[in-house]
């Protein structure tokens, strides 16, 4: 058995499940605030807020279910959903930004590009074309950071603190991939979850503080 196939201990499984469940609880706790926000913003803002929220909830719910399930066919299928939800979260995070501060600055193009790339990524996951973890990680990073091509529109349409929160979230997610890829190290996946939680919090601040209008 290779290091990459090291079995998950019961303690690790609990830590992974609990850390993902924290994300679910955080999302549910924010629902009343979300309802308050969408009641006083534009249609674009409401759509963006709901898409972001639902993509976050989907990611953490699928991750919680995956880690809680025993090995078997159902767990394998939920893992596919969990991995696909990463693409949805990336596009879902861009949605309120592209429909908000970037809408008049080429945001529609970035919106369309992100969702097309997300759909392609999911299709490749489902078809088995992305079986290799390293390739998947590179594609996740490319889809996530392609927004840098819109650096000028970001600078024009969005306040600098909002941009800083977006970048901070991106660094959390990207830095965590180091631990995500280190499957042979105990609790590496748990640490990855902590980075993801940090990235989500940063992006939530960027979305609800500087994007939803």
PDB file of C-alpha atoms in Angstrom:
ATOM      1  CA  UNK A   1       0.000   0.000   0.000  1.00  0.00           C
ATOM      2  CA  UNK A   2       1.463   3.356  -1.035  1.00  0.00           C
ATOM      3  CA  UNK A   3       1.581   6.402   1.194  1.00  0.00           C
ATOM      4  CA  UNK A   4      -1.225   7.927  -0.859  1.00  0.00           C
ATOM      5  CA  UNK A   5      -3.447   4.984   0.102  1.00  0.00           C
ATOM      6  CA  UNK A   6      -2.875   5.328   3.852  1.00  0.00           C
ATOM      7  CA  UNK A   7      -6.199   4.483   5.518  1.00  0.00           C
ATOM      8  CA  UNK A   8      -7.986   7.220   7.441  1.00  0.00           C
ATOM      9  CA  UNK A   9      -8.054   6.693  11.203  1.00  0.00           C
ATOM     10  CA  UNK A  10     -11.280   7.021  13.162  1.00  0.00           C
ATOM     11  CA  UNK A  11      -9.967  10.165  14.853  1.00  0.00           C
ATOM     12  CA  UNK A  12      -9.106  11.712  11.490  1.00  0.00           C
ATOM     13  CA  UNK A  13     -12.491  10.787  10.089  1.00  0.00           C
ATOM     14  CA  UNK A  14     -14.187  12.479  13.040  1.00  0.00           C
ATOM     15  CA  UNK A  15     -12.008  15.593  12.677  1.00  0.00           C
ATOM     16  CA  UNK A  16     -12.704  15.792   8.949  1.00  0.00           C
ATOM     17  CA  UNK A  17     -16.448  15.324   9.439  1.00  0.00           C
ATOM     18  CA  UNK A  18     -16.656  17.800  12.314  1.00  0.00           C
ATOM     19  CA  UNK A  19     -14.664  20.502  10.529  1.00  0.00           C
ATOM     20  CA  UNK A  20     -16.871  20.215   7.438  1.00  0.00           C
ATOM     21  CA  UNK A  21     -19.987  20.261   9.626  1.00  0.00           C
ATOM     22  CA  UNK A  22     -18.787  23.523  11.167  1.00  0.00           C
ATOM     23  CA  UNK A  23     -19.054  25.026   7.690  1.00  0.00           C
ATOM     24  CA  UNK A  24     -22.654  23.826   7.414  1.00  0.00           C
ATOM     25  CA  UNK A  25     -23.525  25.277  10.819  1.00  0.00           C
ATOM     26  CA  UNK A  26     -21.862  28.582   9.970  1.00  0.00           C
ATOM     27  CA  UNK A  27     -23.859  28.806   6.737  1.00  0.00           C
ATOM     28  CA  UNK A  28     -27.143  27.998   8.464  1.00  0.00           C
ATOM     29  CA  UNK A  29     -26.402  30.519  11.213  1.00  0.00           C
ATOM     30  CA  UNK A  30     -25.938  33.200   8.548  1.00  0.00           C
ATOM     31  CA  UNK A  31     -29.283  32.493   6.860  1.00  0.00           C
ATOM     32  CA  UNK A  32     -31.268  35.132   8.821  1.00  0.00           C
ATOM     33  CA  UNK A  33     -28.656  37.753   7.933  1.00  0.00           C
ATOM     34  CA  UNK A  34     -28.795  36.658   4.286  1.00  0.00           C
ATOM     35  CA  UNK A  35     -32.575  37.061   4.222  1.00  0.00           C
ATOM     36  CA  UNK A  36     -32.173  40.556   5.597  1.00  0.00           C
ATOM     37  CA  UNK A  37     -29.582  41.460   2.971  1.00  0.00           C
ATOM     38  CA  UNK A  38     -31.495  40.189  -0.061  1.00  0.00           C
ATOM     39  CA  UNK A  39     -34.616  42.061   1.029  1.00  0.00           C
ATOM     40  CA  UNK A  40     -32.944  45.435   0.518  1.00  0.00           C
ATOM     41  CA  UNK A  41     -30.614  44.987  -2.463  1.00  0.00           C
ATOM     42  CA  UNK A  42     -31.104  44.858  -6.226  1.00  0.00           C
ATOM     43  CA  UNK A  43     -32.195  41.756  -8.118  1.00  0.00           C
ATOM     44  CA  UNK A  44     -28.589  41.280  -9.220  1.00  0.00           C
ATOM     45  CA  UNK A  45     -27.436  41.513  -5.627  1.00  0.00           C
ATOM     46  CA  UNK A  46     -30.057  39.050  -4.412  1.00  0.00           C
ATOM     47  CA  UNK A  47     -29.215  36.528  -7.132  1.00  0.00           C
ATOM     48  CA  UNK A  48     -25.507  36.814  -6.408  1.00  0.00           C
ATOM     49  CA  UNK A  49     -26.015  36.470  -2.672  1.00  0.00           C
ATOM     50  CA  UNK A  50     -28.190  33.373  -2.996  1.00  0.00           C
ATOM     51  CA  UNK A  51     -25.865  31.698  -5.505  1.00  0.00           C
ATOM     52  CA  UNK A  52     -22.871  32.260  -3.246  1.00  0.00           C
ATOM     53  CA  UNK A  53     -24.744  31.062  -0.170  1.00  0.00           C
ATOM     54  CA  UNK A  54     -26.090  27.920  -1.846  1.00  0.00           C
ATOM     55  CA  UNK A  55     -22.685  27.033  -3.293  1.00  0.00           C
ATOM     56  CA  UNK A  56     -21.119  27.317   0.172  1.00  0.00           C
ATOM     57  CA  UNK A  57     -23.863  25.206   1.738  1.00  0.00           C
ATOM     58  CA  UNK A  58     -23.540  22.575  -1.005  1.00  0.00           C
ATOM     59  CA  UNK A  59     -19.784  22.291  -0.556  1.00  0.00           C
ATOM     60  CA  UNK A  60     -19.844  21.848   3.210  1.00  0.00           C
ATOM     61  CA  UNK A  61     -22.882  19.567   3.187  1.00  0.00           C
ATOM     62  CA  UNK A  62     -21.395  17.232   0.582  1.00  0.00           C
ATOM     63  CA  UNK A  63     -18.058  17.235   2.410  1.00  0.00           C
ATOM     64  CA  UNK A  64     -19.737  16.421   5.725  1.00  0.00           C
ATOM     65  CA  UNK A  65     -21.698  13.555   4.191  1.00  0.00           C
ATOM     66  CA  UNK A  66     -18.644  12.183   2.419  1.00  0.00           C
ATOM     67  CA  UNK A  67     -16.509  12.067   5.545  1.00  0.00           C
ATOM     68  CA  UNK A  68     -19.350  10.707   7.690  1.00  0.00           C
ATOM     69  CA  UNK A  69     -20.219   7.815   5.379  1.00  0.00           C
ATOM     70  CA  UNK A  70     -18.498   4.427   5.662  1.00  0.00           C
ATOM     71  CA  UNK A  71     -16.443   3.181   2.694  1.00  0.00           C
ATOM     72  CA  UNK A  72     -18.618   1.968  -0.153  1.00  0.00           C
ATOM     73  CA  UNK A  73     -20.352   2.912  -3.385  1.00  0.00           C
ATOM     74  CA  UNK A  74     -22.476   5.665  -1.825  1.00  0.00           C
ATOM     75  CA  UNK A  75     -19.404   7.303  -0.319  1.00  0.00           C
ATOM     76  CA  UNK A  76     -17.685   7.169  -3.702  1.00  0.00           C
ATOM     77  CA  UNK A  77     -20.626   8.941  -5.339  1.00  0.00           C
ATOM     78  CA  UNK A  78     -20.806  11.577  -2.628  1.00  0.00           C
ATOM     79  CA  UNK A  79     -17.073  12.145  -3.031  1.00  0.00           C
ATOM     80  CA  UNK A  80     -17.717  12.943  -6.683  1.00  0.00           C
ATOM     81  CA  UNK A  81     -20.323  15.489  -5.587  1.00  0.00           C
ATOM     82  CA  UNK A  82     -17.891  16.888  -3.029  1.00  0.00           C
ATOM     83  CA  UNK A  83     -15.189  17.396  -5.650  1.00  0.00           C
ATOM     84  CA  UNK A  84     -17.668  18.846  -8.152  1.00  0.00           C
ATOM     85  CA  UNK A  85     -18.908  21.268  -5.498  1.00  0.00           C
ATOM     86  CA  UNK A  86     -15.468  22.889  -5.493  1.00  0.00           C
ATOM     87  CA  UNK A  87     -16.038  24.073  -9.066  1.00  0.00           C
ATOM     88  CA  UNK A  88     -19.514  25.284  -8.103  1.00  0.00           C
ATOM     89  CA  UNK A  89     -18.135  27.206  -5.126  1.00  0.00           C
ATOM     90  CA  UNK A  90     -15.509  28.922  -7.264  1.00  0.00           C
ATOM     91  CA  UNK A  91     -18.094  30.049  -9.823  1.00  0.00           C
ATOM     92  CA  UNK A  92     -20.578  30.782  -7.048  1.00  0.00           C
ATOM     93  CA  UNK A  93     -18.078  33.082  -5.354  1.00  0.00           C
ATOM     94  CA  UNK A  94     -17.452  34.991  -8.571  1.00  0.00           C
ATOM     95  CA  UNK A  95     -21.196  35.372  -9.234  1.00  0.00           C
ATOM     96  CA  UNK A  96     -22.054  38.184  -6.770  1.00  0.00           C
ATOM     97  CA  UNK A  97     -18.839  39.967  -7.685  1.00  0.00           C
ATOM     98  CA  UNK A  98     -19.418  39.830 -11.434  1.00  0.00           C
ATOM     99  CA  UNK A  99     -23.092  40.781 -11.063  1.00  0.00           C
ATOM    100  CA  UNK A 100     -22.213  43.524  -8.585  1.00  0.00           C
ATOM    101  CA  UNK A 101     -19.133  45.762  -8.712  1.00  0.00           C
ATOM    102  CA  UNK A 102     -17.859  44.271 -11.987  1.00  0.00           C
ATOM    103  CA  UNK A 103     -21.194  44.282 -13.821  1.00  0.00           C
ATOM    104  CA  UNK A 104     -20.437  47.465 -15.752  1.00  0.00           C
ATOM    105  CA  UNK A 105     -16.787  46.538 -16.251  1.00  0.00           C
ATOM    106  CA  UNK A 106     -16.840  43.272 -18.172  1.00  0.00           C
ATOM    107  CA  UNK A 107     -18.275  41.240 -15.331  1.00  0.00           C
ATOM    108  CA  UNK A 108     -20.700  39.355 -17.541  1.00  0.00           C
ATOM    109  CA  UNK A 109     -17.809  37.868 -19.503  1.00  0.00           C
ATOM    110  CA  UNK A 110     -16.093  36.650 -16.347  1.00  0.00           C
ATOM    111  CA  UNK A 111     -19.430  35.368 -15.023  1.00  0.00           C
ATOM    112  CA  UNK A 112     -19.985  33.313 -18.180  1.00  0.00           C
ATOM    113  CA  UNK A 113     -16.400  32.082 -18.312  1.00  0.00           C
ATOM    114  CA  UNK A 114     -16.430  30.887 -14.708  1.00  0.00           C
ATOM    115  CA  UNK A 115     -19.648  28.911 -15.085  1.00  0.00           C
ATOM    116  CA  UNK A 116     -18.543  27.382 -18.390  1.00  0.00           C
ATOM    117  CA  UNK A 117     -15.257  26.307 -16.799  1.00  0.00           C
ATOM    118  CA  UNK A 118     -17.141  24.977 -13.769  1.00  0.00           C
ATOM    119  CA  UNK A 119     -19.439  22.940 -16.024  1.00  0.00           C
ATOM    120  CA  UNK A 120     -16.462  21.575 -17.959  1.00  0.00           C
ATOM    121  CA  UNK A 121     -14.638  20.719 -14.739  1.00  0.00           C
ATOM    122  CA  UNK A 122     -17.660  18.864 -13.382  1.00  0.00           C
ATOM    123  CA  UNK A 123     -18.108  17.014 -16.672  1.00  0.00           C
ATOM    124  CA  UNK A 124     -14.473  15.933 -16.566  1.00  0.00           C
ATOM    125  CA  UNK A 125     -14.884  14.774 -12.959  1.00  0.00           C
ATOM    126  CA  UNK A 126     -18.003  12.773 -13.781  1.00  0.00           C
ATOM    127  CA  UNK A 127     -16.453  11.225 -16.886  1.00  0.00           C
ATOM    128  CA  UNK A 128     -13.323  10.218 -14.993  1.00  0.00           C
ATOM    129  CA  UNK A 129     -11.021  12.478 -17.004  1.00  0.00           C
ATOM    130  CA  UNK A 130      -9.765  14.086 -13.780  1.00  0.00           C
ATOM    131  CA  UNK A 131      -8.814  10.961 -11.901  1.00  0.00           C
ATOM    132  CA  UNK A 132      -5.370  12.265 -10.987  1.00  0.00           C
ATOM    133  CA  UNK A 133      -5.264  14.553  -7.971  1.00  0.00           C
ATOM    134  CA  UNK A 134      -2.392  16.755  -9.139  1.00  0.00           C
ATOM    135  CA  UNK A 135      -4.153  17.570 -12.418  1.00  0.00           C
ATOM    136  CA  UNK A 136      -7.381  18.325 -10.553  1.00  0.00           C
ATOM    137  CA  UNK A 137      -5.568  20.666  -8.195  1.00  0.00           C
ATOM    138  CA  UNK A 138      -3.976  22.576 -11.066  1.00  0.00           C
ATOM    139  CA  UNK A 139      -7.340  22.980 -12.784  1.00  0.00           C
ATOM    140  CA  UNK A 140      -8.984  24.164  -9.555  1.00  0.00           C
ATOM    141  CA  UNK A 141      -6.267  26.803  -9.213  1.00  0.00           C
ATOM    142  CA  UNK A 142      -6.569  27.929 -12.839  1.00  0.00           C
ATOM    143  CA  UNK A 143     -10.342  28.315 -12.605  1.00  0.00           C
ATOM    144  CA  UNK A 144     -10.023  30.150  -9.284  1.00  0.00           C
ATOM    145  CA  UNK A 145      -7.313  32.601 -10.297  1.00  0.00           C
ATOM    146  CA  UNK A 146      -8.372  33.329 -13.879  1.00  0.00           C
ATOM    147  CA  UNK A 147     -10.092  36.395 -12.474  1.00  0.00           C
ATOM    148  CA  UNK A 148      -6.651  38.037 -12.369  1.00  0.00           C
ATOM    149  CA  UNK A 149      -7.192  38.739 -16.070  1.00  0.00           C
ATOM    150  CA  UNK A 150      -9.873  41.170 -14.872  1.00  0.00           C
ATOM    151  CA  UNK A 151      -7.471  42.981 -12.516  1.00  0.00           C
ATOM    152  CA  UNK A 152      -8.207  46.402 -14.026  1.00  0.00           C
ATOM    153  CA  UNK A 153     -12.019  46.032 -13.804  1.00  0.00           C
ATOM    154  CA  UNK A 154     -11.592  44.900 -10.202  1.00  0.00           C
ATOM    155  CA  UNK A 155      -9.533  48.009  -9.446  1.00  0.00           C
ATOM    156  CA  UNK A 156     -12.137  50.251 -11.092  1.00  0.00           C
ATOM    157  CA  UNK A 157     -15.317  48.711  -9.759  1.00  0.00           C
ATOM    158  CA  UNK A 158     -14.465  47.373  -6.321  1.00  0.00           C
ATOM    159  CA  UNK A 159     -13.177  48.987  -3.141  1.00  0.00           C
ATOM    160  CA  UNK A 160      -9.648  48.006  -2.183  1.00  0.00           C
ATOM    161  CA  UNK A 161     -10.677  46.366   1.116  1.00  0.00           C
ATOM    162  CA  UNK A 162     -13.024  44.112  -0.856  1.00  0.00           C
ATOM    163  CA  UNK A 163     -10.222  43.145  -3.215  1.00  0.00           C
ATOM    164  CA  UNK A 164      -7.986  42.452  -0.226  1.00  0.00           C
ATOM    165  CA  UNK A 165     -10.590  40.091   1.271  1.00  0.00           C
ATOM    166  CA  UNK A 166     -10.936  38.293  -2.058  1.00  0.00           C
ATOM    167  CA  UNK A 167      -7.184  37.822  -2.342  1.00  0.00           C
ATOM    168  CA  UNK A 168      -6.937  36.705   1.282  1.00  0.00           C
ATOM    169  CA  UNK A 169      -9.590  34.059   0.649  1.00  0.00           C
ATOM    170  CA  UNK A 170      -7.799  32.939  -2.482  1.00  0.00           C
ATOM    171  CA  UNK A 171      -4.542  32.566  -0.579  1.00  0.00           C
ATOM    172  CA  UNK A 172      -6.297  30.524   2.117  1.00  0.00           C
ATOM    173  CA  UNK A 173      -7.762  28.124  -0.439  1.00  0.00           C
ATOM    174  CA  UNK A 174      -4.589  27.915  -2.520  1.00  0.00           C
ATOM    175  CA  UNK A 175      -2.293  27.512   0.469  1.00  0.00           C
ATOM    176  CA  UNK A 176      -4.503  24.764   1.821  1.00  0.00           C
ATOM    177  CA  UNK A 177      -4.028  22.706  -1.319  1.00  0.00           C
ATOM    178  CA  UNK A 178      -0.560  21.821  -0.016  1.00  0.00           C
ATOM    179  CA  UNK A 179      -2.249  19.909   2.804  1.00  0.00           C
ATOM    180  CA  UNK A 180      -5.020  18.598   0.544  1.00  0.00           C
ATOM    181  CA  UNK A 181      -2.370  16.972  -1.634  1.00  0.00           C
ATOM    182  CA  UNK A 182      -0.458  15.534   1.352  1.00  0.00           C
ATOM    183  CA  UNK A 183      -2.781  12.547   1.729  1.00  0.00           C
ATOM    184  CA  UNK A 184      -0.041  10.478   3.329  1.00  0.00           C
ATOM    185  CA  UNK A 185       0.276  12.812   6.327  1.00  0.00           C
ATOM    186  CA  UNK A 186      -2.016  12.358   9.348  1.00  0.00           C
ATOM    187  CA  UNK A 187      -4.599  15.132   9.778  1.00  0.00           C
ATOM    188  CA  UNK A 188      -3.465  16.880   6.595  1.00  0.00           C
ATOM    189  CA  UNK A 189      -7.012  16.806   5.253  1.00  0.00           C
ATOM    190  CA  UNK A 190      -8.317  18.290   8.499  1.00  0.00           C
ATOM    191  CA  UNK A 191      -5.848  21.159   8.154  1.00  0.00           C
ATOM    192  CA  UNK A 192      -7.047  21.596   4.569  1.00  0.00           C
ATOM    193  CA  UNK A 193     -10.578  21.998   5.924  1.00  0.00           C
ATOM    194  CA  UNK A 194      -9.388  24.753   8.280  1.00  0.00           C
ATOM    195  CA  UNK A 195      -7.860  26.622   5.355  1.00  0.00           C
ATOM    196  CA  UNK A 196     -11.105  26.235   3.403  1.00  0.00           C
ATOM    197  CA  UNK A 197     -13.107  27.621   6.321  1.00  0.00           C
ATOM    198  CA  UNK A 198     -10.762  30.600   6.448  1.00  0.00           C
ATOM    199  CA  UNK A 199     -11.133  31.173   2.718  1.00  0.00           C
ATOM    200  CA  UNK A 200     -14.908  31.001   2.933  1.00  0.00           C
ATOM    201  CA  UNK A 201     -15.044  33.549   5.753  1.00  0.00           C
ATOM    202  CA  UNK A 202     -12.822  35.963   3.816  1.00  0.00           C
ATOM    203  CA  UNK A 203     -14.935  35.640   0.685  1.00  0.00           C
ATOM    204  CA  UNK A 204     -18.155  36.024   2.663  1.00  0.00           C
ATOM    205  CA  UNK A 205     -16.851  39.375   3.922  1.00  0.00           C
ATOM    206  CA  UNK A 206     -15.946  40.382   0.355  1.00  0.00           C
ATOM    207  CA  UNK A 207     -19.330  39.309  -0.992  1.00  0.00           C
ATOM    208  CA  UNK A 208     -21.649  40.735   1.653  1.00  0.00           C
ATOM    209  CA  UNK A 209     -19.493  43.701   2.593  1.00  0.00           C
ATOM    210  CA  UNK A 210     -18.348  44.907  -0.813  1.00  0.00           C
ATOM    211  CA  UNK A 211     -20.199  43.118  -3.640  1.00  0.00           C
ATOM    212  CA  UNK A 212     -23.909  42.648  -2.960  1.00  0.00           C
ATOM    213  CA  UNK A 213     -25.751  45.855  -3.811  1.00  0.00           C
TER     214      UNK A 213
END
